C-alpha cells in the first residue's frame, strides 16, 4: 500500500486547489490530501484529509488510479487518487486561508494550460485521465534532478476503497 492520497474536488468545470505553504509542493497549486493513518483505507484517508483541509464533508469519492514516482533511480513513493463531485448548488467561498496554504477554485482549463507553471508538475500528466476516463491507471513519473524525465501510463484493473 502507498502512504498518501490525493482527493480532487470538482464542481462543474473547476477544481478546488490548494496552494501549499510547505514542501514538497510549496508554492504550487495541488489537490487536497495527505498521509494515511494506521489501519485507514485509502478512501477513508482521502475523505478525512479533504474534510481536515477544506471543512467539506464529502460523502464519497471515486478511485481514479495511482500516481507513483521514482527519483534519481530510486522508487520514492506513490499516492491513491480520488475524485469527488460537489453539487452545482453547493456554495464554497474562496480564496480561503488554512493551515496548509490557500484554497481557491481553479478552472480545469487554467490548470491544464501549457503555459501554467504554477501547478505541481505531475498534475497535467495525470489529470486528463482522472477527469475524463472511466478507467483507472497507474501514472508513473520518473524524476531526475527535480524534473520529470519520463511518464508512463498503465491500466489498473483493481479498485481501491
mmCIF file of C-alpha atoms in Angstrom:
data_model
loop_
_atom_site.group_PDB
_atom_site.id
_atom_site.type_symbol
_atom_site.label_atom_id
_atom_site.label_comp_id
_atom_site.label_asym_id
_atom_site.label_seq_id
_atom_site.Cartn_x
_atom_site.Cartn_y
_atom_site.Cartn_z
ATOM 1 C CA UNK A 1 0.000 0.000 0.000
ATOM 2 C CA UNK A 2 1.041 3.565 -0.626
ATOM 3 C CA UNK A 3 1.157 6.112 2.185
ATOM 4 C CA UNK A 4 -0.554 9.076 0.521
ATOM 5 C CA UNK A 5 -3.853 10.077 -1.058
ATOM 6 C CA UNK A 6 -4.939 12.932 -3.284
ATOM 7 C CA UNK A 7 -8.586 13.953 -3.475
ATOM 8 C CA UNK A 8 -9.601 16.179 -6.356
ATOM 9 C CA UNK A 9 -12.827 18.041 -5.636
ATOM 10 C CA UNK A 10 -14.671 19.097 -8.780
ATOM 11 C CA UNK A 11 -17.632 21.383 -9.200
ATOM 12 C CA UNK A 12 -18.693 21.923 -12.799
ATOM 13 C CA UNK A 13 -15.578 22.941 -14.775
ATOM 14 C CA UNK A 14 -13.367 23.799 -11.833
ATOM 15 C CA UNK A 15 -11.343 22.100 -9.109
ATOM 16 C CA UNK A 16 -10.754 23.158 -5.523
ATOM 17 C CA UNK A 17 -6.989 23.560 -5.356
ATOM 18 C CA UNK A 18 -4.547 24.217 -2.525
ATOM 19 C CA UNK A 19 -1.511 26.447 -2.924
ATOM 20 C CA UNK A 20 0.729 24.806 -0.373
ATOM 21 C CA UNK A 21 2.821 26.703 2.165
ATOM 22 C CA UNK A 22 5.071 23.685 2.790
ATOM 23 C CA UNK A 23 7.222 21.157 0.912
ATOM 24 C CA UNK A 24 7.166 19.059 -1.147
ATOM 25 C CA UNK A 25 5.000 21.243 -3.417
ATOM 26 C CA UNK A 26 5.484 24.558 -1.632
ATOM 27 C CA UNK A 27 4.093 27.445 -3.666
ATOM 28 C CA UNK A 28 2.328 25.217 -6.215
ATOM 29 C CA UNK A 29 -1.368 24.505 -6.704
ATOM 30 C CA UNK A 30 -2.317 20.919 -5.923
ATOM 31 C CA UNK A 31 -5.333 18.910 -4.828
ATOM 32 C CA UNK A 32 -6.027 18.211 -1.166
ATOM 33 C CA UNK A 33 -4.798 15.076 0.521
ATOM 34 C CA UNK A 34 -2.192 13.671 2.801
ATOM 35 C CA UNK A 35 -0.723 10.741 4.665
ATOM 36 C CA UNK A 36 -2.676 7.651 5.664
ATOM 37 C CA UNK A 37 -3.076 6.865 9.339
ATOM 38 C CA UNK A 38 -2.706 3.364 10.811
ATOM 39 C CA UNK A 39 -5.425 0.939 9.631
ATOM 40 C CA UNK A 40 -7.004 3.633 7.459
ATOM 41 C CA UNK A 41 -8.118 2.686 3.947
ATOM 42 C CA UNK A 42 -7.087 4.967 1.085
ATOM 43 C CA UNK A 43 -10.699 6.159 0.688
ATOM 44 C CA UNK A 44 -11.044 6.884 4.410
ATOM 45 C CA UNK A 45 -7.815 8.874 4.235
ATOM 46 C CA UNK A 46 -8.921 10.864 1.186
ATOM 47 C CA UNK A 47 -12.258 11.773 2.791
ATOM 48 C CA UNK A 48 -10.643 12.645 6.144
ATOM 49 C CA UNK A 49 -7.926 14.784 4.554
ATOM 50 C CA UNK A 50 -10.473 16.576 2.366
ATOM 51 C CA UNK A 51 -12.521 17.415 5.463
ATOM 52 C CA UNK A 52 -9.496 18.468 7.537
ATOM 53 C CA UNK A 53 -8.154 20.738 4.804
ATOM 54 C CA UNK A 54 -11.407 22.171 3.419
ATOM 55 C CA UNK A 55 -14.142 21.629 6.014
ATOM 56 C CA UNK A 56 -16.200 19.920 3.299
ATOM 57 C CA UNK A 57 -17.683 16.618 4.452
ATOM 58 C CA UNK A 58 -17.620 14.560 1.267
ATOM 59 C CA UNK A 59 -19.986 11.604 1.169
ATOM 60 C CA UNK A 60 -17.890 9.630 -1.307
ATOM 61 C CA UNK A 61 -15.051 9.785 -3.784
ATOM 62 C CA UNK A 62 -14.282 7.631 -6.805
ATOM 63 C CA UNK A 63 -10.958 5.819 -7.058
ATOM 64 C CA UNK A 64 -9.258 7.062 -10.234
ATOM 65 C CA UNK A 65 -5.839 5.435 -10.056
ATOM 66 C CA UNK A 66 -2.371 5.648 -8.607
ATOM 67 C CA UNK A 67 0.479 8.076 -9.149
ATOM 68 C CA UNK A 68 3.955 6.728 -8.398
ATOM 69 C CA UNK A 69 7.338 8.373 -8.659
ATOM 70 C CA UNK A 70 10.919 7.291 -8.932
ATOM 71 C CA UNK A 71 13.506 9.906 -8.003
ATOM 72 C CA UNK A 72 17.078 9.684 -9.269
ATOM 73 C CA UNK A 73 16.780 5.950 -9.889
ATOM 74 C CA UNK A 74 15.072 5.011 -6.606
ATOM 75 C CA UNK A 75 11.367 4.290 -6.080
ATOM 76 C CA UNK A 76 10.240 7.059 -3.753
ATOM 77 C CA UNK A 77 6.514 6.644 -3.256
ATOM 78 C CA UNK A 78 3.005 6.750 -4.530
ATOM 79 C CA UNK A 79 -0.469 8.022 -3.852
ATOM 80 C CA UNK A 80 -4.025 6.920 -4.452
ATOM 81 C CA UNK A 81 -6.033 9.434 -6.469
ATOM 82 C CA UNK A 82 -9.738 10.028 -5.870
ATOM 83 C CA UNK A 83 -12.273 12.326 -7.494
ATOM 84 C CA UNK A 84 -15.283 13.766 -5.705
ATOM 85 C CA UNK A 85 -18.054 15.847 -7.282
ATOM 86 C CA UNK A 86 -19.772 18.691 -5.454
ATOM 87 C CA UNK A 87 -23.347 19.560 -6.411
ATOM 88 C CA UNK A 88 -23.723 22.637 -8.601
ATOM 89 C CA UNK A 89 -25.619 24.479 -5.867
ATOM 90 C CA UNK A 90 -23.010 23.798 -3.141
ATOM 91 C CA UNK A 91 -21.509 27.140 -2.085
ATOM 92 C CA UNK A 92 -17.852 27.195 -1.040
ATOM 93 C CA UNK A 93 -16.382 30.683 -0.901
ATOM 94 C CA UNK A 94 -12.719 31.141 -1.809
ATOM 95 C CA UNK A 95 -9.973 32.203 -1.556
ATOM 96 C CA UNK A 96 -9.667 30.700 1.887
ATOM 97 C CA UNK A 97 -6.528 30.664 4.057
ATOM 98 C CA UNK A 98 -5.959 27.442 6.002
ATOM 99 C CA UNK A 99 -3.002 25.955 7.921
ATOM 100 C CA UNK A 100 -1.677 24.204 4.800
ATOM 101 C CA UNK A 101 -1.898 27.226 2.476
ATOM 102 C CA UNK A 102 -4.599 28.898 0.374
ATOM 103 C CA UNK A 103 -7.646 27.149 -1.106
ATOM 104 C CA UNK A 104 -9.168 28.510 -4.291
ATOM 105 C CA UNK A 105 -11.313 27.329 -7.192
ATOM 106 C CA UNK A 106 -9.320 26.990 -10.415
ATOM 107 C CA UNK A 107 -10.812 26.268 -13.806
ATOM 108 C CA UNK A 108 -9.717 22.976 -15.315
ATOM 109 C CA UNK A 109 -8.611 24.842 -18.443
ATOM 110 C CA UNK A 110 -6.368 27.057 -16.295
ATOM 111 C CA UNK A 111 -4.859 24.060 -14.501
ATOM 112 C CA UNK A 112 -4.088 22.274 -17.774
ATOM 113 C CA UNK A 113 -2.853 25.336 -19.675
ATOM 114 C CA UNK A 114 0.521 24.675 -21.356
ATOM 115 C CA UNK A 115 1.933 27.956 -20.090
ATOM 116 C CA UNK A 116 0.891 27.407 -16.463
ATOM 117 C CA UNK A 117 3.918 26.722 -14.271
ATOM 118 C CA UNK A 118 2.028 27.204 -11.009
ATOM 119 C CA UNK A 119 0.695 23.661 -10.619
ATOM 120 C CA UNK A 120 2.560 20.572 -9.483
ATOM 121 C CA UNK A 121 4.500 19.149 -12.435
ATOM 122 C CA UNK A 122 2.756 15.761 -12.349
ATOM 123 C CA UNK A 123 -0.808 17.135 -12.340
ATOM 124 C CA UNK A 124 -1.096 17.995 -16.056
ATOM 125 C CA UNK A 125 0.133 14.482 -16.862
ATOM 126 C CA UNK A 126 -2.498 12.533 -14.932
ATOM 127 C CA UNK A 127 -5.395 14.985 -14.588
ATOM 128 C CA UNK A 128 -6.966 14.479 -18.050
ATOM 129 C CA UNK A 129 -7.362 10.713 -17.458
ATOM 130 C CA UNK A 130 -8.628 11.259 -13.912
ATOM 131 C CA UNK A 131 -11.304 13.665 -15.121
ATOM 132 C CA UNK A 132 -12.288 12.121 -18.450
ATOM 133 C CA UNK A 133 -11.778 8.361 -18.298
ATOM 134 C CA UNK A 134 -13.892 5.660 -16.699
ATOM 135 C CA UNK A 135 -10.752 3.540 -16.415
ATOM 136 C CA UNK A 136 -8.161 3.618 -13.627
ATOM 137 C CA UNK A 137 -4.459 3.967 -14.349
ATOM 138 C CA UNK A 138 -1.069 3.894 -12.718
ATOM 139 C CA UNK A 139 0.695 7.099 -13.677
ATOM 140 C CA UNK A 140 4.421 6.514 -13.193
ATOM 141 C CA UNK A 141 6.691 9.542 -13.152
ATOM 142 C CA UNK A 142 10.461 9.292 -13.339
ATOM 143 C CA UNK A 143 12.226 12.300 -11.862
ATOM 144 C CA UNK A 144 15.861 13.226 -12.337
ATOM 145 C CA UNK A 145 17.449 16.401 -10.983
ATOM 146 C CA UNK A 146 13.994 17.596 -9.806
ATOM 147 C CA UNK A 147 12.471 17.354 -13.311
ATOM 148 C CA UNK A 148 10.138 14.722 -14.774
ATOM 149 C CA UNK A 149 12.101 12.847 -17.415
ATOM 150 C CA UNK A 150 9.632 10.049 -18.190
ATOM 151 C CA UNK A 151 5.933 9.350 -17.778
ATOM 152 C CA UNK A 152 4.151 6.053 -18.391
ATOM 153 C CA UNK A 153 0.510 5.103 -18.157
ATOM 154 C CA UNK A 154 -0.643 1.571 -17.305
ATOM 155 C CA UNK A 155 -4.238 0.392 -16.761
ATOM 156 C CA UNK A 156 -5.099 -0.653 -13.196
ATOM 157 C CA UNK A 157 -7.619 -3.473 -13.013
ATOM 158 C CA UNK A 158 -8.413 -3.444 -9.308
ATOM 159 C CA UNK A 159 -10.475 -0.899 -7.421
ATOM 160 C CA UNK A 160 -9.310 0.586 -4.146
ATOM 161 C CA UNK A 161 -11.627 1.757 -1.414
#
